[in-house]
Coordinates of N, CA and C in Angstrom, one line a residue:
M1 N 10.6 -29.2 -21.1 CA 8.8 -29.0 -20.9 C 8.7 -28.5 -20.0
P2 N 7.9 -27.3 -19.4 CA 7.2 -26.4 -18.1 C 5.7 -27.7 -18.0
T3 N 5.5 -27.6 -16.4 CA 4.5 -28.1 -16.0 C 4.4 -26.2 -15.4
I4 N 2.5 -25.7 -15.7 CA 1.7 -24.5 -15.6 C 0.7 -25.2 -14.9
V5 N 0.8 -24.8 -14.2 CA -0.7 -23.8 -12.7 C -0.9 -23.1 -13.2
A6 N -2.1 -23.0 -14.2 CA -2.9 -22.0 -14.3 C -4.0 -21.5 -13.4
C7 N -4.8 -20.5 -12.6 CA -5.3 -20.6 -11.6 C -6.7 -19.9 -12.3
F8 N -8.0 -19.8 -12.6 CA -8.8 -19.0 -12.5 C -9.7 -19.3 -11.5
K9 N -10.9 -17.6 -12.0 CA -12.1 -17.9 -11.9 C -13.4 -17.5 -11.9
W10 N -14.9 -18.3 -11.8 CA -16.0 -18.2 -12.5 C -16.6 -17.2 -12.1
V11 N -17.6 -16.4 -12.3 CA -17.7 -14.8 -11.9 C -18.6 -14.9 -12.9
I12 N -19.6 -13.8 -11.7 CA -20.9 -13.4 -13.0 C -20.7 -11.6 -13.8
D13 N -20.9 -12.9 -15.1 CA -20.6 -11.8 -15.8 C -21.6 -10.2 -16.2
E14 N -20.7 -9.4 -15.8 CA -21.3 -8.0 -15.2 C -22.5 -7.5 -16.1
A15 N -22.6 -8.1 -17.4 CA -23.6 -7.2 -18.5 C -24.5 -7.5 -18.5
Y16 N -24.7 -8.5 -17.4 CA -26.0 -8.9 -17.1 C -26.8 -8.8 -15.2
I17 N -26.1 -7.8 -15.3 CA -26.5 -7.3 -13.6 C -27.6 -5.6 -14.4
R18 N -28.6 -5.4 -13.5 CA -29.7 -5.0 -13.5 C -29.5 -4.4 -11.9
R19 N -30.0 -2.6 -12.4 CA -30.5 -1.8 -11.1 C -31.7 -1.8 -11.0
G20 N -31.8 -2.5 -9.7 CA -32.7 -2.2 -9.0 C -33.2 -1.3 -8.5
P21 N -34.7 -1.2 -8.0 CA -35.7 -0.3 -7.0 C -34.9 0.1 -5.9
G22 N -34.5 1.4 -5.9 CA -33.4 1.7 -4.9 C -32.7 1.8 -4.7
G23 N -31.9 1.4 -6.1 CA -29.9 1.3 -6.7 C -29.9 0.2 -6.1
A24 N -30.6 -1.0 -6.0 CA -30.4 -2.1 -5.2 C -29.5 -2.8 -6.6
L25 N -28.7 -3.9 -6.4 CA -28.3 -4.6 -7.6 C -29.3 -5.7 -7.5
D26 N -29.3 -6.2 -9.7 CA -30.4 -7.3 -9.4 C -29.5 -8.6 -9.5
F27 N -29.5 -9.4 -9.4 CA -29.1 -10.7 -10.0 C -29.7 -12.0 -10.3
S28 N -31.1 -11.5 -10.5 CA -31.9 -12.6 -11.2 C -31.8 -13.1 -12.0
S29 N -31.2 -12.3 -13.0 CA -31.0 -13.2 -14.4 C -29.4 -13.1 -14.7
V30 N -28.7 -12.9 -14.2 CA -27.3 -13.3 -14.6 C -27.0 -14.4 -14.6
D31 N -25.5 -14.2 -15.5 CA -25.3 -15.6 -16.4 C -23.2 -15.6 -15.4
Y32 N -23.2 -16.1 -16.2 CA -21.3 -16.6 -15.9 C -20.1 -16.4 -16.2
K33 N -18.9 -16.8 -16.5 CA -18.3 -16.4 -17.2 C -16.9 -16.7 -16.9
I34 N -15.3 -16.9 -17.3 CA -14.3 -17.1 -16.8 C -14.0 -15.7 -17.0
G35 N -13.2 -15.6 -15.5 CA -13.5 -14.0 -15.5 C -11.9 -13.3 -16.6
E36 N -12.4 -12.2 -16.9 CA -11.6 -11.6 -18.4 C -10.0 -12.2 -18.5
Y37 N -9.9 -11.6 -17.1 CA -8.2 -11.4 -16.6 C -7.5 -13.1 -16.9
D38 N -8.0 -13.9 -15.9 CA -8.0 -15.2 -15.8 C -8.0 -15.5 -17.2
R39 N -8.8 -15.5 -18.2 CA -8.7 -16.1 -19.6 C -7.1 -16.0 -20.4
N40 N -7.0 -14.1 -20.0 CA -5.2 -14.2 -20.5 C -4.3 -14.9 -19.6
A41 N -4.3 -15.1 -18.3 CA -3.7 -16.1 -17.8 C -3.2 -17.4 -18.3
I42 N -4.9 -18.2 -18.8 CA -4.9 -19.9 -18.7 C -4.2 -19.4 -21.0
E43 N -4.3 -18.8 -21.6 CA -3.9 -18.2 -22.4 C -2.3 -18.2 -22.5
E44 N -1.6 -17.6 -21.7 CA 0.0 -17.5 -21.2 C 0.2 -18.7 -20.9
A45 N -0.2 -19.5 -20.2 CA 0.2 -20.8 -19.8 C 0.3 -22.0 -20.7
V46 N -0.9 -21.6 -21.6 CA -0.6 -22.7 -23.1 C 0.3 -22.1 -23.6
R47 N 0.0 -21.1 -24.3 CA 1.2 -20.1 -24.7 C 2.4 -21.5 -24.5
L48 N 2.6 -20.5 -23.0 CA 4.7 -21.3 -23.0 C 4.7 -22.5 -22.5
R49 N 3.6 -23.7 -22.8 CA 3.5 -25.1 -22.7 C 4.1 -25.2 -24.3
D50 N 2.8 -24.5 -25.0 CA 3.4 -24.4 -26.8 C 4.5 -24.9 -27.5
A51 N 5.2 -23.5 -27.0 CA 6.8 -22.8 -27.0 C 8.0 -23.3 -26.1
G52 N 7.2 -24.3 -25.3 CA 8.3 -25.2 -24.7 C 8.4 -26.1 -25.5
G53 N 7.7 -26.8 -26.2 CA 7.5 -28.4 -26.9 C 6.7 -29.1 -26.5
G54 N 6.3 -29.0 -25.1 CA 5.6 -29.8 -24.6 C 5.3 -29.2 -23.0
G55 N 5.5 -30.0 -22.2 CA 4.6 -30.3 -21.0 C 3.2 -30.3 -20.8
S56 N 2.8 -29.3 -19.3 CA 0.9 -29.8 -19.4 C 0.6 -28.1 -18.6
V57 N -0.2 -28.4 -19.0 CA -1.0 -26.5 -18.2 C -2.4 -27.4 -17.6
I58 N -1.5 -27.5 -15.4 CA -3.0 -27.8 -15.1 C -3.7 -27.0 -14.9
G59 N -5.4 -26.6 -14.3 CA -6.1 -25.7 -14.5 C -6.5 -25.7 -12.4
V60 N -7.0 -24.1 -11.9 CA -6.8 -25.2 -10.9 C -7.8 -23.5 -10.3
T61 N -9.3 -24.4 -9.9 CA -10.4 -22.9 -9.0 C -11.0 -23.7 -8.3
V62 N -11.5 -22.2 -7.7 CA -12.3 -22.9 -6.1 C -13.7 -22.3 -6.8
G63 N -14.9 -23.0 -6.5 CA -16.3 -22.2 -5.9 C -17.0 -22.9 -5.7
V64 N -18.1 -22.4 -5.8 CA -19.7 -23.1 -5.2 C -20.0 -24.0 -6.5
P65 N -20.7 -25.3 -6.2 CA -20.5 -26.9 -7.8 C -21.0 -25.8 -8.6
E66 N -21.7 -25.3 -9.0 CA -22.6 -24.7 -9.8 C -20.9 -24.5 -10.9
S67 N -19.9 -24.2 -10.0 CA -19.0 -23.5 -11.2 C -17.9 -24.8 -12.4
A68 N -18.7 -25.7 -11.9 CA -18.1 -26.9 -13.0 C -18.4 -26.4 -14.1
K69 N -18.8 -25.7 -14.4 CA -18.9 -25.2 -16.1 C -17.9 -24.7 -16.6
G70 N -17.3 -23.5 -15.8 CA -16.2 -22.8 -15.9 C -14.8 -24.0 -15.7
V71 N -15.0 -25.2 -14.9 CA -14.1 -25.8 -15.9 C -14.2 -26.3 -17.4
K72 N -15.1 -26.7 -17.5 CA -15.2 -27.6 -18.8 C -14.7 -26.0 -19.7
D73 N -15.1 -25.3 -19.0 CA -14.6 -23.3 -20.5 C -13.9 -23.5 -20.3
G74 N -12.2 -24.0 -19.3 CA -11.2 -23.7 -19.0 C -10.6 -24.8 -20.0
L75 N -10.7 -25.8 -19.9 CA -10.3 -27.1 -20.5 C -10.7 -26.9 -22.0
S76 N -11.7 -26.3 -22.5 CA -11.4 -26.0 -23.7 C -10.9 -24.9 -23.8
R77 N -10.2 -24.6 -23.7 CA -9.3 -23.2 -23.7 C -7.6 -23.9 -23.5
G78 N -7.5 -25.2 -23.7 CA -6.0 -25.6 -24.1 C -5.4 -26.2 -22.9
M79 N -6.2 -26.0 -21.8 CA -6.2 -27.0 -20.2 C -5.7 -28.3 -20.5
D80 N -4.7 -29.0 -20.2 CA -4.3 -30.4 -20.4 C -5.7 -31.0 -19.0
Q81 N -5.6 -30.7 -17.8 CA -6.3 -31.3 -16.6 C -6.3 -30.3 -16.0
A82 N -7.3 -30.2 -14.7 CA -8.1 -29.4 -13.7 C -8.6 -30.2 -12.4
F83 N -8.2 -29.2 -11.8 CA -8.5 -29.5 -10.1 C -9.4 -28.5 -10.0
F84 N -10.7 -29.1 -8.9 CA -12.0 -28.3 -9.1 C -12.3 -28.6 -7.8
V85 N -11.7 -27.6 -6.5 CA -12.4 -26.8 -5.6 C -13.6 -26.3 -4.6
S86 N -14.6 -27.5 -5.1 CA -15.9 -26.7 -4.8 C -16.7 -27.6 -3.2
D87 N -17.5 -26.1 -2.9 CA -18.4 -26.1 -1.3 C -19.3 -25.3 -2.0
P88 N -20.3 -25.2 -1.3 CA -21.7 -24.5 -1.3 C -21.6 -23.3 -0.3
S89 N -20.6 -23.4 0.3 CA -19.7 -22.3 1.0 C -19.4 -21.6 0.5
F90 N -18.2 -22.1 -0.4 CA -17.3 -21.1 -1.3 C -18.2 -20.1 -2.2
R91 N -18.8 -19.8 -1.7 CA -19.7 -18.5 -2.7 C -19.3 -16.9 -3.0
D92 N -18.8 -16.3 -1.6 CA -18.3 -15.6 -0.8 C -17.1 -15.1 -1.0
L93 N -15.7 -16.3 -1.4 CA -15.0 -16.0 -1.1 C -14.5 -14.8 -1.1
E94 N -13.6 -14.4 0.0 CA -12.0 -13.1 -0.1 C -11.0 -13.9 -0.1
P95 N -9.9 -12.5 -1.4 CA -8.7 -12.9 -1.7 C -7.6 -13.6 -0.5
S96 N -8.2 -13.9 0.9 CA -7.5 -14.3 1.9 C -7.4 -15.6 1.8
Q97 N -9.0 -16.2 1.6 CA -9.5 -17.3 1.6 C -9.4 -18.1 0.1
T98 N -9.5 -17.4 -0.8 CA -9.0 -18.0 -1.9 C -7.3 -18.5 -2.1
A99 N -7.2 -17.7 -2.0 CA -5.3 -18.0 -1.7 C -4.9 -19.3 -1.0
A100 N -5.6 -19.2 0.3 CA -5.0 -20.2 1.1 C -5.5 -21.4 0.2
I101 N -6.8 -21.7 -0.2 CA -7.4 -23.0 -0.4 C -6.8 -23.4 -1.8
L102 N -6.0 -22.4 -2.7 CA -5.0 -23.0 -3.8 C -3.9 -23.5 -3.5
A103 N -3.3 -22.7 -2.1 CA -1.8 -22.8 -1.5 C -2.2 -24.3 -0.8
E104 N -3.5 -24.6 -0.2 CA -2.8 -25.9 0.5 C -3.0 -27.3 -1.0
V105 N -4.3 -26.8 -2.3 CA -4.4 -27.7 -3.0 C -3.4 -28.1 -4.0
I106 N -2.5 -26.6 -3.6 CA -1.4 -26.7 -5.2 C -0.3 -27.2 -4.6
R107 N 0.2 -27.4 -3.0 CA 1.0 -27.6 -2.1 C 1.2 -29.2 -2.0
T108 N -0.3 -29.8 -1.9 CA -0.7 -31.0 -1.7 C -1.6 -31.7 -2.3
R109 N -1.6 -31.5 -3.4 CA -1.5 -32.3 -5.2 C -0.7 -32.1 -6.0
I110 N 0.1 -30.9 -6.6 CA 1.0 -30.6 -7.7 C 1.8 -30.1 -7.2
P111 N 2.5 -31.2 -6.0 CA 4.3 -30.1 -5.0 C 5.0 -29.8 -6.4
Q112 N 5.7 -30.7 -7.6 CA 6.1 -30.2 -9.0 C 5.3 -29.6 -9.9
Y113 N 6.0 -28.3 -10.0 CA 5.2 -27.4 -11.7 C 6.4 -25.8 -11.4
D114 N 6.7 -25.3 -13.0 CA 7.5 -24.2 -12.7 C 7.0 -23.2 -12.8
L115 N 6.1 -22.8 -12.7 CA 5.2 -21.7 -13.2 C 4.3 -21.5 -12.7
I116 N 3.0 -20.6 -12.1 CA 1.8 -20.4 -11.6 C 1.9 -19.3 -12.0
T117 N 0.1 -19.2 -12.9 CA -0.7 -17.5 -14.0 C -1.4 -17.4 -12.8
C118 N -1.9 -15.7 -12.8 CA -2.6 -15.7 -12.0 C -3.2 -14.1 -13.0
G119 N -4.5 -13.8 -13.1 CA -5.2 -12.6 -13.9 C -4.2 -11.6 -13.0
E120 N -4.4 -10.2 -13.4 CA -3.8 -9.3 -12.6 C -5.1 -9.2 -11.6
G121 N -6.2 -9.8 -11.7 CA -7.4 -9.5 -10.7 C -8.7 -10.0 -11.4
S122 N -9.0 -10.4 -10.2 CA -10.2 -10.7 -10.4 C -11.9 -10.3 -11.1
S123 N -12.1 -10.4 -12.5 CA -13.9 -9.8 -12.7 C -14.4 -9.0 -11.8
D124 N -14.4 -9.9 -10.5 CA -15.8 -9.3 -9.7 C -15.1 -8.1 -8.8
L125 N -13.8 -9.4 -8.0 CA -13.7 -8.8 -6.7 C -12.6 -6.8 -6.7
Y126 N -11.6 -7.7 -7.9 CA -10.6 -7.1 -8.4 C -9.5 -6.4 -7.5
A127 N -9.2 -7.6 -6.3 CA -8.6 -6.8 -5.2 C -7.3 -6.8 -5.8
Q128 N -6.8 -7.9 -6.6 CA -5.6 -8.0 -6.9 C -4.5 -8.4 -5.9
Q129 N -5.1 -9.5 -5.1 CA -5.0 -10.3 -4.3 C -4.4 -11.6 -4.2
V130 N -4.7 -12.2 -4.8 CA -5.0 -13.4 -4.7 C -3.7 -14.2 -5.4
G131 N -3.0 -13.9 -6.4 CA -1.8 -13.7 -6.8 C -0.5 -13.9 -5.6
P132 N -0.3 -12.7 -5.3 CA 0.8 -12.1 -4.4 C 0.6 -12.8 -3.2
R133 N -0.4 -13.2 -2.6 CA -0.7 -13.9 -1.6 C -0.8 -15.5 -1.5
L134 N -0.7 -15.9 -2.5 CA -0.6 -17.0 -3.4 C 0.7 -17.9 -3.1
A135 N 1.5 -16.1 -3.7 CA 2.5 -16.9 -4.2 C 3.8 -16.6 -2.6
E136 N 3.3 -16.3 -1.5 CA 3.7 -15.9 -0.6 C 3.3 -17.0 0.3
L137 N 2.3 -17.8 0.1 CA 1.8 -18.6 1.1 C 3.0 -20.3 0.2
L138 N 3.2 -20.0 -0.5 CA 4.1 -21.1 -0.8 C 5.5 -21.1 -1.2
G139 N 6.0 -19.7 -1.2 CA 7.0 -19.6 -1.0 C 8.0 -19.3 -2.2
I140 N 7.6 -18.7 -3.1 CA 8.2 -18.8 -4.4 C 8.1 -17.1 -5.1
P141 N 8.9 -16.5 -5.6 CA 8.7 -15.2 -6.0 C 7.7 -15.5 -7.2
C142 N 7.2 -13.8 -6.9 CA 6.0 -13.7 -7.6 C 6.1 -11.9 -8.5
V143 N 6.2 -11.9 -9.5 CA 6.2 -10.9 -10.6 C 4.4 -10.0 -11.0
C144 N 4.3 -9.3 -10.6 CA 2.8 -8.4 -11.4 C 2.5 -7.8 -12.5
F145 N 1.4 -8.0 -12.7 CA 1.2 -7.3 -14.0 C 2.5 -7.3 -15.2
V146 N 2.5 -8.5 -15.9 CA 3.5 -9.1 -16.2 C 2.5 -8.6 -17.7
Q147 N 3.2 -8.0 -18.6 CA 2.7 -8.3 -20.4 C 3.7 -8.4 -20.7
K148 N 4.6 -9.4 -20.9 CA 5.5 -10.7 -21.7 C 6.4 -11.1 -20.9
L149 N 6.3 -12.5 -21.1 CA 6.9 -13.6 -20.6 C 7.3 -14.5 -21.4
S150 N 8.5 -15.2 -21.2 CA 9.9 -16.5 -21.4 C 9.9 -16.8 -20.2
L151 N 10.5 -18.4 -20.5 CA 11.0 -19.4 -19.8 C 11.9 -19.6 -20.4
E152 N 13.4 -19.7 -19.9 CA 14.3 -20.6 -20.5 C 15.5 -20.6 -19.7
G153 N 15.9 -21.9 -19.3 CA 16.8 -23.0 -18.6 C 16.5 -21.9 -17.0
G154 N 14.9 -22.5 -17.0 CA 14.9 -22.8 -15.1 C 15.2 -21.1 -14.4
V155 N 14.6 -20.7 -15.5 CA 14.9 -18.1 -15.4 C 13.4 -18.4 -16.1
L156 N 12.7 -17.6 -15.5 CA 11.3 -16.7 -15.9 C 11.7 -14.4 -16.2
R157 N 12.0 -14.4 -17.3 CA 11.6 -13.3 -17.4 C 10.8 -12.5 -18.0
A158 N 10.8 -11.6 -17.7 CA 8.7 -11.2 -17.6 C 9.3 -9.6 -18.0
E159 N 8.6 -8.6 -18.9 CA 8.6 -7.3 -18.3 C 7.0 -6.8 -17.8
R160 N 7.8 -6.2 -17.5 CA 6.0 -5.3 -16.6 C 5.7 -4.0 -16.6
R161 N 4.9 -3.9 -16.4 CA 4.0 -1.8 -16.7 C 4.4 -1.6 -15.4
V162 N 5.0 -0.7 -15.0 CA 5.4 -0.3 -13.7 C 4.8 1.8 -14.0
E163 N 4.7 2.5 -13.3 CA 4.3 3.9 -13.2 C 5.3 4.6 -14.4
D164 N 6.2 4.7 -14.2 CA 7.4 5.0 -15.0 C 8.2 5.1 -16.8
G165 N 7.0 3.3 -16.8 CA 7.8 3.4 -17.6 C 7.5 1.5 -17.4
I166 N 8.5 0.1 -18.2 CA 8.7 -1.1 -18.3 C 9.9 -1.4 -17.8
E167 N 9.7 -2.0 -16.6 CA 10.6 -2.8 -16.1 C 11.0 -4.0 -15.9
V168 N 12.5 -4.8 -16.6 CA 12.4 -6.1 -16.9 C 12.5 -6.8 -15.9
V169 N 12.5 -7.7 -15.8 CA 13.0 -8.2 -13.9 C 12.5 -10.3 -14.7
E170 N 14.3 -10.9 -14.0 CA 14.0 -11.8 -13.8 C 14.3 -13.0 -12.6
A171 N 13.3 -14.3 -12.5 CA 13.7 -15.1 -11.6 C 13.8 -16.1 -11.4
P172 N 14.3 -16.6 -10.6 CA 14.7 -18.4 -10.5 C 12.8 -19.0 -10.3
L173 N 12.8 -20.3 -11.3 CA 11.4 -21.5 -11.0 C 11.5 -22.4 -10.1
P174 N 10.5 -21.9 -9.2 CA 9.3 -22.1 -9.9 C 9.1 -20.3 -8.7
A175 N 8.0 -19.9 -9.9 CA 7.7 -18.5 -9.5 C 6.1 -18.4 -10.0
L176 N 5.5 -17.5 -9.6 CA 4.0 -16.9 -10.1 C 4.1 -15.2 -10.4
V177 N 3.1 -15.9 -11.7 CA 2.5 -14.0 -12.3 C 1.5 -14.0 -12.4
T178 N 1.2 -12.9 -12.1 CA -0.1 -12.0 -12.4 C 0.2 -11.3 -13.6
V179 N -0.8 -11.7 -14.8 CA -0.6 -10.9 -16.2 C -1.5 -10.3 -16.4
L180 N -1.3 -9.0 -17.3 CA -2.0 -7.8 -17.7 C -2.6 -8.2 -19.2
P181 N -3.8 -7.6 -18.9 CA -4.5 -8.1 -20.3 C -3.9 -8.0 -21.7
D182 N -3.0 -7.3 -21.7 CA -3.0 -6.8 -23.3 C -0.9 -8.1 -23.4
I183 N -0.9 -9.2 -22.7 CA 0.0 -10.3 -23.2 C -0.8 -11.2 -23.7
N184 N -2.2 -11.4 -24.3 CA -2.2 -11.6 -25.4 C -3.7 -11.8 -25.5
T185 N -3.9 -12.7 -26.9 CA -5.4 -12.3 -27.2 C -6.2 -13.7 -27.3
P186 N -6.5 -14.1 -25.8 CA -7.5 -15.2 -25.9 C -7.7 -16.4 -26.4
R187 N -7.5 -17.1 -26.7 CA -8.4 -18.0 -28.2 C -10.0 -18.5 -27.5
I188 N -11.0 -18.2 -28.8 CA -12.7 -18.5 -28.4 C -12.4 -19.9 -28.8
P189 N -13.0 -21.2 -27.9 CA -13.0 -22.7 -27.9 C -13.9 -22.4 -29.7
G190 N -13.6 -24.1 -30.3 CA -14.2 -24.1 -31.2 C -15.3 -25.5 -30.4
V191 N -15.9 -26.2 -31.1 CA -16.8 -26.8 -31.2 C -15.7 -28.2 -30.7
K192 N -15.0 -28.3 -31.6 CA -13.6 -29.9 -31.4 C -13.3 -29.6 -30.3
D193 N -13.0 -28.2 -29.3 CA -12.1 -28.0 -28.3 C -13.4 -27.9 -26.7
T194 N -14.8 -27.6 -27.2 CA -15.3 -28.2 -26.0 C -15.9 -29.5 -26.5
L195 N -15.7 -30.6 -27.2 CA -16.0 -31.7 -27.2 C -15.1 -31.9 -26.5
M196 N -13.8 -32.6 -26.7 CA -12.5 -32.5 -26.4 C -12.3 -32.5 -24.8
A197 N -12.7 -31.0 -24.4 CA -12.5 -30.8 -23.0 C -13.4 -31.3 -22.4
G198 N -14.6 -31.9 -22.1 CA -15.3 -33.0 -22.1 C -14.8 -34.2 -21.3
K199 N -13.8 -34.7 -22.0 CA -12.7 -36.2 -22.3 C -11.7 -35.8 -21.4
K200 N -11.0 -34.9 -20.8 CA -10.1 -34.3 -20.0 C -9.6 -34.3 -18.9
P201 N -9.1 -34.6 -17.8 CA -9.2 -35.1 -16.9 C -10.3 -33.7 -15.6
V202 N -10.4 -34.7 -14.4 CA -10.8 -33.1 -13.6 C -11.0 -34.1 -12.3
T203 N -10.2 -33.7 -11.2 CA -9.6 -33.8 -10.3 C -10.4 -33.1 -8.7
A204 N -12.0 -33.5 -8.8 CA -12.9 -33.0 -7.3 C -12.4 -32.8 -6.2
V205 N -12.3 -32.0 -5.7 CA -11.6 -31.7 -4.4 C -13.1 -31.1 -3.0
R206 N -12.9 -31.9 -2.3 CA -14.2 -31.3 -1.1 C -13.3 -30.5 -0.4
R207 N -14.4 -30.1 0.3 CA -13.7 -28.7 1.8 C -13.3 -30.2 2.5
E208 N -13.7 -31.1 2.7 CA -13.7 -31.9 3.7 C -12.5 -32.9 4.0
E209 N -11.5 -32.4 2.4 CA -10.9 -33.1 2.2 C -9.7 -32.0 2.6
L210 N -10.1 -31.0 2.8 CA -8.6 -29.6 3.2 C -8.4 -29.6 4.8
T211 N -7.6 -29.5 5.4 CA -7.4 -29.2 6.6 C -7.3 -27.7 7.2
G212 N -6.8 -26.9 5.8 CA -7.7 -25.3 6.3 C -8.5 -24.9 7.2
R213 N -8.6 -24.1 7.9 CA -10.0 -23.3 8.6 C -10.7 -22.4 7.3
F214 N -9.8 -21.4 6.5 CA -10.2 -20.8 5.8 C -11.5 -19.5 6.1
E215 N -11.2 -19.2 7.4 CA -12.0 -18.0 7.6 C -11.8 -16.8 6.7
G216 N -13.0 -16.0 7.0 CA -12.5 -14.9 6.3 C -13.0 -13.8 7.2
A217 N -12.1 -12.4 6.9 CA -11.5 -11.0 8.0 C -12.4 -10.2 6.9
L218 N -13.6 -10.2 6.5 CA -14.1 -9.2 5.3 C -15.3 -9.8 5.6
K219 N -16.5 -9.1 5.8 CA -18.3 -8.8 5.5 C -18.5 -8.0 4.4
T220 N -19.9 -8.1 3.9 CA -20.3 -7.2 3.0 C -21.4 -7.1 3.3
E221 N -21.5 -6.0 3.9 CA -22.7 -4.9 4.8 C -24.3 -4.7 3.5
A222 N -23.7 -3.9 2.1 CA -24.2 -4.0 1.2 C -23.9 -3.9 -0.1
M223 N -24.3 -3.8 -0.8 CA -24.3 -3.0 -2.3 C -25.2 -2.5 -3.1
T224 N -24.9 -1.4 -3.3 CA -25.8 -0.2 -4.0 C -25.1 0.1 -6.2
A225 N -26.4 0.4 -6.9 CA -25.7 0.5 -8.0 C -25.0 1.9 -7.7
S226 N -23.8 2.3 -8.7 CA -23.5 4.0 -9.1 C -24.6 4.9 -9.2
S227 N -24.1 5.9 -9.4 CA -25.4 6.4 -9.9 C -24.2 7.8 -10.6
M228 N -25.4 8.6 -11.1 CA -24.6 9.8 -12.0 C -25.7 10.7 -12.0
E229 N -25.3 12.4 -11.7 CA -26.4 13.5 -11.4 C -25.6 14.4 -12.3
R230 N -26.3 14.9 -13.2 CA -26.1 15.7 -14.7 C -26.0 17.2 -14.2
T231 N -25.5 18.5 -13.9 CA -26.4 19.6 -14.0 C -26.8 20.4 -15.0
G232 N -26.7 20.0 -16.5 CA -27.0 20.1 -17.3 C -26.1 21.5 -17.9
E233 N -25.2 21.8 -17.1 CA -24.4 23.2 -17.9 C -23.4 22.9 -18.5
K234 N -23.1 23.9 -19.4 CA -21.9 23.8 -21.0 C -21.0 24.3 -20.3
L235 N -20.1 24.4 -20.5 CA -18.7 25.2 -20.4 C -17.8 24.7 -21.3
A236 N -17.6 26.4 -21.8 CA -16.7 25.8 -23.2 C -15.5 25.4 -22.8
A237 N -14.5 25.5 -23.9 CA -13.0 25.0 -23.6 C -12.3 26.5 -23.8
D238 N -12.4 27.3 -22.8 CA -11.5 28.7 -23.0 C -11.0 28.7 -21.6
A239 N -10.9 30.2 -21.2 CA -9.8 30.3 -20.2 C -11.3 31.1 -19.2
A240 N -12.5 31.2 -19.9 CA -13.3 31.9 -19.1 C -14.4 30.6 -19.0
G241 N -14.2 30.0 -19.5 CA -15.3 28.9 -19.9 C -14.6 28.0 -18.4
I242 N -13.0 27.4 -18.2 CA -12.0 26.8 -17.3 C -12.6 27.8 -15.5
A243 N -12.5 29.1 -15.9 CA -13.0 29.9 -14.6 C -14.3 29.4 -14.4
R244 N -15.4 29.4 -14.9 CA -16.6 29.1 -14.3 C -16.9 27.5 -13.5
F245 N -15.8 26.8 -14.6 CA -15.5 25.4 -13.9 C -15.0 25.3 -12.3
V246 N -14.0 26.0 -12.2 CA -13.4 26.4 -11.0 C -14.6 26.6 -10.0
D247 N -15.1 27.8 -10.4 CA -15.8 28.4 -9.3 C -17.3 27.7 -8.9
S248 N -18.0 26.7 -10.4 CA -18.5 25.3 -9.9 C -17.9 25.0 -8.4
L249 N -17.1 24.2 -9.1 CA -16.1 23.1 -8.3 C -16.2 23.6 -6.8
R250 N -15.7 24.8 -6.3 CA -15.6 25.7 -5.1 C -17.2 25.7 -4.7
K251 N -18.5 26.2 -5.3 CA -19.5 25.7 -5.3 C -20.0 25.3 -4.3
S252 N -20.1 24.6 -5.0 CA -20.7 23.4 -4.8 C -19.7 21.7 -3.3
G253 N -18.6 22.7 -3.2 CA -17.3 22.3 -1.7 C -16.9 21.1 -2.6
L254 N -16.5 21.1 -3.5 CA -15.2 19.6 -4.2 C -14.2 20.2 -4.2
I255 N -13.6 21.8 -3.8 CA -12.2 22.2 -3.5 C -13.0 23.6 -3.0
K256 N -11.7 23.6 -2.3 CA -11.8 25.0 -1.3 C -10.5 25.7 -1.6

């Protein structure tokens, strides 16, 4: 019966981000959600627990105090309990900081576990670094981009997508995996799931209780919305059209 740690992040729902004057991003009306990839990480942890005939799924998340809604959402998706590490200064953490905080909480409060699941990347930064960094800090094997996963006899067996096809790997437990979206279909919590989530244990961890410094190495100078300019020129899909397309790219300086 495995003990599985599912890491997740409460992020801005990109559908609510608007383009402001001058290309600035308008966050004034945004809502929040558990990251799309992290939903797969939670679902896979719950699926493996159920397939193993028992065990438990422990969620761990880091964020600002308002992220408490994300903790309840995670519990409604089948997790048994959660650790919520929060502080007002945790609003714009970069991957190295998030991984360091997660590592300290897991090392000091969840010393016995079989597997850690993470999404392949967060829905906001999508740096794809937290999972591998966390495994390195904990000193356990890491398998990334997993699309199929099973646990048997203390060994993890995973199918991961690589450039030339599918790679099958095995690793001893405990280990960490980052999962792809096609590994499962995350459940949609019902009313009963949401009500039960409110009764599950949540352990709050404050920054003052941590010993690490968690200083960032990156600084965001500015963010602007992407833009697209069209020339309005139509090109046929024949040899003459392709030649005109290439000539147009040369004239614009995009190719030489």
